[in-house]
Amino acid sequence: QVQLVESGGGLVQAGGSLRLSCAASGHTFSSYAMGWFRQAPEKEREFVAAISRSGGNTYYPDSVKGRFTISRDNAKNTVYLQMNSLKPEDTAVYYCGAAAASSGVVVTTREYDYWGQGTQVTVSS
């Protein structure tokens, strides 16, 4: 069992930055590929970023590539999402997930075994 707790969300103006954190407990953090997803009202959960167990591989969709950076600190059991040049369309609840069954990056929701409770990010225009 893995417990995930996100933090760092908030209200920011367009063009601003936020850094989200996701703290994990309950199991060996380095055994899990990690990812960030987001969900806006009345929309499907959307992939944002993924990182492999070691942190050596990352992957982003075109919508955030060059603006968002995922990283992890296995010694601190934490994964981060640095978000720069934020846009109003980035407004959503952001969730981190943990996937046990992959040594690479994981980009689909169905492959994730555990989820956090989410943190709200609101970008004003």
Coordinates of N, CA and C in Angstrom, one line a residue:
Q1 N 0.8 -1.2 0.0 CA 0.0 0.0 0.0 C 0.9 1.2 0.0
V2 N 0.5 2.2 -0.8 CA 1.2 3.5 -0.9 C 0.2 4.6 -0.6
Q3 N 0.6 5.5 0.2 CA -0.2 6.7 0.4 C 0.5 7.9 -0.2
L4 N -0.2 8.7 -1.0 CA 0.3 9.8 -1.7 C -0.4 11.1 -1.3
V5 N 0.4 12.1 -1.0 CA -0.2 13.4 -0.5 C 0.4 14.5 -1.4
E6 N -0.4 15.2 -2.1 CA 0.0 16.3 -3.0 C -0.1 17.6 -2.2
S7 N 0.8 18.6 -2.5 CA 0.7 19.9 -2.0 C 1.3 20.9 -3.0
G8 N 1.1 22.2 -2.7 CA 1.7 23.2 -3.5 C 0.8 23.9 -4.5
G9 N -0.4 23.5 -4.6 CA -1.3 24.1 -5.5 C -1.7 25.5 -5.0
G10 N -2.4 26.2 -5.8 CA -2.9 27.6 -5.4 C -3.3 28.4 -6.6
L11 N -3.5 29.7 -6.3 CA -3.9 30.6 -7.4 C -2.7 31.4 -7.8
V12 N -2.5 31.5 -9.2 CA -1.4 32.2 -9.7 C -1.9 32.9 -11.0
Q13 N -1.2 34.0 -11.3 CA -1.5 34.7 -12.6 C -0.9 34.0 -13.8
A14 N -1.5 34.2 -14.9 CA -0.9 33.7 -16.1 C 0.5 34.1 -16.3
G15 N 1.4 33.2 -16.7 CA 2.8 33.5 -16.8 C 3.6 33.2 -15.6
G16 N 2.9 32.9 -14.5 CA 3.6 32.6 -13.2 C 4.0 31.1 -13.1
S17 N 4.5 30.8 -11.9 CA 5.0 29.4 -11.7 C 4.5 28.9 -10.4
L18 N 4.4 27.6 -10.4 CA 4.1 26.8 -9.1 C 4.9 25.6 -9.1
R19 N 5.2 25.1 -7.9 CA 5.9 23.8 -7.8 C 5.0 22.9 -6.9
L20 N 4.6 21.8 -7.5 CA 3.8 20.8 -6.8 C 4.7 19.7 -6.2
S21 N 4.3 19.2 -5.0 CA 5.0 18.1 -4.4 C 4.1 17.0 -4.2
C22 N 4.6 15.8 -4.2 CA 3.8 14.6 -3.9 C 4.7 13.7 -3.0
A23 N 4.3 13.6 -1.7 CA 5.0 12.8 -0.7 C 4.4 11.4 -0.6
A24 N 5.2 10.4 -0.7 CA 4.8 9.1 -0.6 C 5.2 8.4 0.7
S25 N 4.3 7.5 1.1 CA 4.7 6.7 2.3 C 4.1 5.3 2.2
G26 N 4.5 4.4 3.0 CA 3.9 3.1 3.1 C 4.6 2.0 2.3
H27 N 5.5 2.3 1.4 CA 6.2 1.3 0.7 C 7.5 1.8 0.1
T28 N 8.2 1.1 -0.7 CA 9.5 1.5 -1.2 C 9.2 2.4 -2.4
F29 N 9.4 3.7 -2.2 CA 9.1 4.7 -3.2 C 9.8 4.4 -4.5
S30 N 11.1 4.0 -4.5 CA 11.9 3.8 -5.7 C 11.4 2.6 -6.5
S31 N 10.5 1.9 -6.0 CA 9.9 0.7 -6.8 C 8.8 1.2 -7.7
Y32 N 8.4 2.4 -7.7 CA 7.3 2.9 -8.5 C 7.7 3.9 -9.5
A33 N 7.2 3.8 -10.7 CA 7.2 4.9 -11.6 C 6.1 5.9 -11.2
M34 N 6.3 7.1 -11.4 CA 5.4 8.2 -10.9 C 5.0 9.1 -12.0
G35 N 3.8 9.7 -11.8 CA 3.3 10.5 -12.8 C 2.4 11.6 -12.2
W36 N 2.1 12.6 -13.0 CA 1.2 13.7 -12.7 C 0.1 13.7 -13.7
F37 N -1.1 13.9 -13.3 CA -2.3 14.0 -14.2 C -3.1 15.2 -13.7
R38 N -4.0 15.7 -14.5 CA -4.9 16.8 -14.1 C -6.3 16.5 -14.6
Q39 N -7.2 17.1 -13.9 CA -8.6 17.0 -14.3 C -9.3 18.3 -14.1
A40 N -9.8 18.8 -15.2 CA -10.7 20.0 -15.1 C -12.1 19.6 -15.0
P41 N -13.0 20.5 -14.5 CA -14.4 20.2 -14.4 C -15.0 19.7 -15.7
E42 N -15.7 18.6 -15.6 CA -16.4 17.9 -16.7 C -15.5 17.5 -17.8
K43 N -14.2 17.2 -17.5 CA -13.3 16.7 -18.4 C -12.6 15.4 -17.9
E44 N -12.1 14.6 -18.8 CA -11.4 13.4 -18.4 C -10.0 13.8 -17.8
R45 N -9.6 12.8 -16.9 CA -8.2 13.0 -16.3 C -7.2 12.9 -17.5
E46 N -6.3 13.9 -17.4 CA -5.3 14.1 -18.5 C -3.9 13.9 -18.0
F47 N -3.1 13.2 -18.8 CA -1.7 13.0 -18.5 C -0.9 14.3 -18.6
V48 N 0.0 14.5 -17.6 CA 0.8 15.8 -17.6 C 2.3 15.5 -17.7
A49 N 2.7 14.5 -16.9 CA 4.1 14.2 -16.9 C 4.4 12.8 -16.2
A50 N 5.5 12.2 -16.6 CA 5.8 10.9 -16.0 C 7.3 10.8 -15.8
I51 N 7.7 10.0 -14.8 CA 9.1 9.8 -14.5 C 9.3 8.3 -14.1
S52 N 10.4 7.8 -14.6 CA 10.7 6.4 -14.3 C 11.2 6.2 -12.8
R53 N 11.4 5.0 -12.4 CA 11.7 4.7 -11.0 C 13.0 5.4 -10.6
S54 N 14.0 5.4 -11.5 CA 15.3 6.0 -11.1 C 15.3 7.5 -11.4
G55 N 14.4 8.0 -12.2 CA 14.4 9.4 -12.5 C 15.1 9.6 -13.8
G56 N 15.6 8.6 -14.4 CA 16.4 8.8 -15.6 C 15.6 9.1 -16.9
N57 N 14.4 8.7 -16.9 CA 13.5 8.9 -18.0 C 12.3 9.7 -17.6
T58 N 11.9 10.7 -18.5 CA 10.7 11.5 -18.3 C 10.0 11.6 -19.6
Y59 N 8.7 12.0 -19.5 CA 7.9 12.1 -20.7 C 6.8 13.1 -20.4
Y60 N 6.5 13.9 -21.4 CA 5.5 15.0 -21.3 C 4.6 15.0 -22.6
P61 N 3.4 15.4 -22.5 CA 2.6 15.7 -23.7 C 3.0 17.0 -24.3
D62 N 2.6 17.3 -25.5 CA 3.0 18.5 -26.1 C 2.4 19.7 -25.4
S63 N 1.3 19.6 -24.8 CA 0.6 20.7 -24.1 C 1.4 21.3 -23.0
V64 N 2.4 20.6 -22.4 CA 3.1 21.1 -21.3 C 4.6 21.0 -21.5
K65 N 5.0 20.4 -22.6 CA 6.5 20.2 -22.9 C 7.2 21.6 -23.0
G66 N 8.3 21.7 -22.3 CA 9.0 23.0 -22.3 C 8.6 23.9 -21.2
R67 N 7.5 23.6 -20.6 CA 7.0 24.5 -19.5 C 7.0 23.8 -18.1
F68 N 6.7 22.5 -18.1 CA 6.6 21.7 -16.9 C 7.8 20.7 -16.8
T69 N 8.3 20.5 -15.6 CA 9.4 19.6 -15.4 C 9.1 18.7 -14.2
I70 N 9.1 17.4 -14.4 CA 8.9 16.4 -13.3 C 10.3 16.0 -12.8
S71 N 10.4 15.8 -11.5 CA 11.6 15.3 -10.9 C 11.2 14.5 -9.7
R72 N 12.2 13.7 -9.2 CA 11.9 12.9 -8.0 C 13.2 12.9 -7.1
D73 N 12.9 12.7 -5.8 CA 14.0 12.6 -4.9 C 13.7 11.3 -4.1
N74 N 14.3 10.2 -4.5 CA 14.0 8.9 -3.9 C 14.4 8.9 -2.4
A75 N 15.4 9.6 -2.0 CA 15.8 9.7 -0.6 C 14.7 10.4 0.3
K76 N 13.9 11.3 -0.4 CA 12.9 12.0 0.4 C 11.5 11.4 0.0
N77 N 11.4 10.4 -0.8 CA 10.1 9.8 -1.1 C 9.2 10.8 -1.7
T78 N 9.7 11.7 -2.6 CA 8.9 12.8 -3.1 C 9.1 13.0 -4.6
V79 N 8.0 13.3 -5.3 CA 8.0 13.6 -6.7 C 7.5 15.1 -6.8
Y80 N 8.1 15.8 -7.7 CA 7.8 17.2 -7.9 C 7.3 17.5 -9.3
L81 N 6.6 18.6 -9.4 CA 6.2 19.1 -10.8 C 6.4 20.6 -10.7
Q82 N 7.4 21.0 -11.4 CA 7.7 22.5 -11.6 C 6.9 22.9 -12.8
M83 N 6.1 23.9 -12.6 CA 5.2 24.4 -13.7 C 5.5 25.9 -13.9
N84 N 6.0 26.2 -15.1 CA 6.4 27.6 -15.4 C 5.5 28.0 -16.6
S85 N 5.5 29.3 -16.8 CA 4.7 29.9 -17.9 C 3.3 29.4 -17.9
L86 N 2.6 29.4 -16.7 CA 1.3 28.9 -16.6 C 0.3 29.6 -17.4
K87 N -0.7 28.9 -17.9 CA -1.8 29.4 -18.7 C -3.1 29.2 -18.1
P88 N -4.1 29.9 -18.4 CA -5.5 29.7 -17.8 C -5.9 28.2 -18.1
E89 N -5.6 27.7 -19.2 CA -6.0 26.3 -19.5 C -5.3 25.3 -18.7
D90 N -4.3 25.6 -17.9 CA -3.7 24.7 -17.0 C -4.5 24.5 -15.7
T91 N -5.5 25.3 -15.6 CA -6.4 25.2 -14.4 C -7.0 23.9 -14.3
A92 N -6.8 23.2 -13.1 CA -7.4 21.9 -12.9 C -7.0 21.4 -11.5
V93 N -7.5 20.3 -11.1 CA -7.0 19.5 -10.0 C -5.9 18.6 -10.4
Y94 N -4.8 18.7 -9.8 CA -3.6 17.9 -10.2 C -3.4 16.8 -9.2
Y95 N -3.2 15.6 -9.8 CA -3.1 14.4 -9.0 C -1.7 13.7 -9.3
C96 N -1.1 13.1 -8.3 CA 0.0 12.3 -8.6 C -0.4 10.8 -8.5
G97 N 0.3 10.0 -9.2 CA 0.0 8.6 -9.2 C 1.3 7.8 -9.1
A98 N 1.2 6.5 -8.6 CA 2.3 5.6 -8.5 C 1.9 4.3 -9.2
A99 N 2.9 3.9 -10.1 CA 2.6 2.7 -10.9 C 3.7 1.6 -10.6
A100 N 3.3 0.4 -10.2 CA 4.3 -0.6 -9.8 C 4.8 -1.4 -10.9
A101 N 4.0 -1.5 -12.0 CA 4.3 -2.6 -13.0 C 5.1 -2.1 -14.2
S102 N 5.9 -1.1 -14.0 CA 6.7 -0.6 -15.1 C 8.1 -0.2 -14.7
S103 N 9.1 -0.4 -15.5 CA 10.4 0.1 -15.2 C 10.7 1.4 -16.0
G104 N 9.7 1.7 -16.9 CA 9.9 2.9 -17.7 C 8.9 4.0 -17.2
V105 N 8.5 4.8 -18.1 CA 7.5 5.9 -17.8 C 6.1 5.3 -18.1
V106 N 5.1 5.8 -17.4 CA 3.8 5.3 -17.5 C 2.9 6.5 -17.8
V107 N 2.1 6.4 -18.9 CA 1.3 7.6 -19.3 C -0.2 7.4 -19.3
T108 N -0.6 6.2 -19.0 CA -2.1 6.0 -19.0 C -2.6 5.8 -17.6
T109 N -3.8 6.3 -17.3 CA -4.3 6.2 -16.0 C -4.5 4.8 -15.5
R110 N -4.9 3.9 -16.4 CA -5.2 2.5 -16.0 C -4.0 1.8 -15.4
E111 N -2.8 2.2 -15.7 CA -1.6 1.5 -15.3 C -1.2 2.0 -13.9
Y112 N -1.8 3.0 -13.4 CA -1.5 3.5 -12.0 C -2.2 2.8 -10.9
D113 N -1.5 2.4 -9.9 CA -2.0 1.6 -8.8 C -2.5 2.5 -7.7
Y114 N -1.9 3.6 -7.5 CA -2.3 4.5 -6.3 C -2.4 6.0 -6.8
W115 N -3.3 6.7 -6.1 CA -3.5 8.1 -6.4 C -3.5 8.9 -5.2
G116 N -3.1 10.2 -5.3 CA -3.3 11.1 -4.2 C -4.7 11.7 -4.2
Q117 N -4.9 12.6 -3.3 CA -6.2 13.3 -3.2 C -6.4 14.5 -4.1
G118 N -5.3 14.9 -4.7 CA -5.3 16.1 -5.6 C -5.1 17.4 -4.9
T119 N -4.6 18.3 -5.7 CA -4.4 19.7 -5.3 C -4.8 20.6 -6.4
Q120 N -5.6 21.7 -6.0 CA -6.1 22.6 -7.0 C -5.1 23.6 -7.5
V121 N -5.0 23.8 -8.8 CA -4.2 24.8 -9.4 C -5.2 25.7 -10.2
T122 N -5.2 27.0 -9.9 CA -6.0 27.9 -10.7 C -5.1 29.0 -11.2
V123 N -5.2 29.2 -12.5 CA -4.4 30.2 -13.2 C -5.4 31.3 -13.8
S124 N -5.2 32.5 -13.3 CA -6.0 33.6 -13.7 C -5.4 34.3 -14.9
S125 N -6.3 34.9 -15.7 CA -5.8 35.6 -16.9 C -5.6 37.0 -16.7

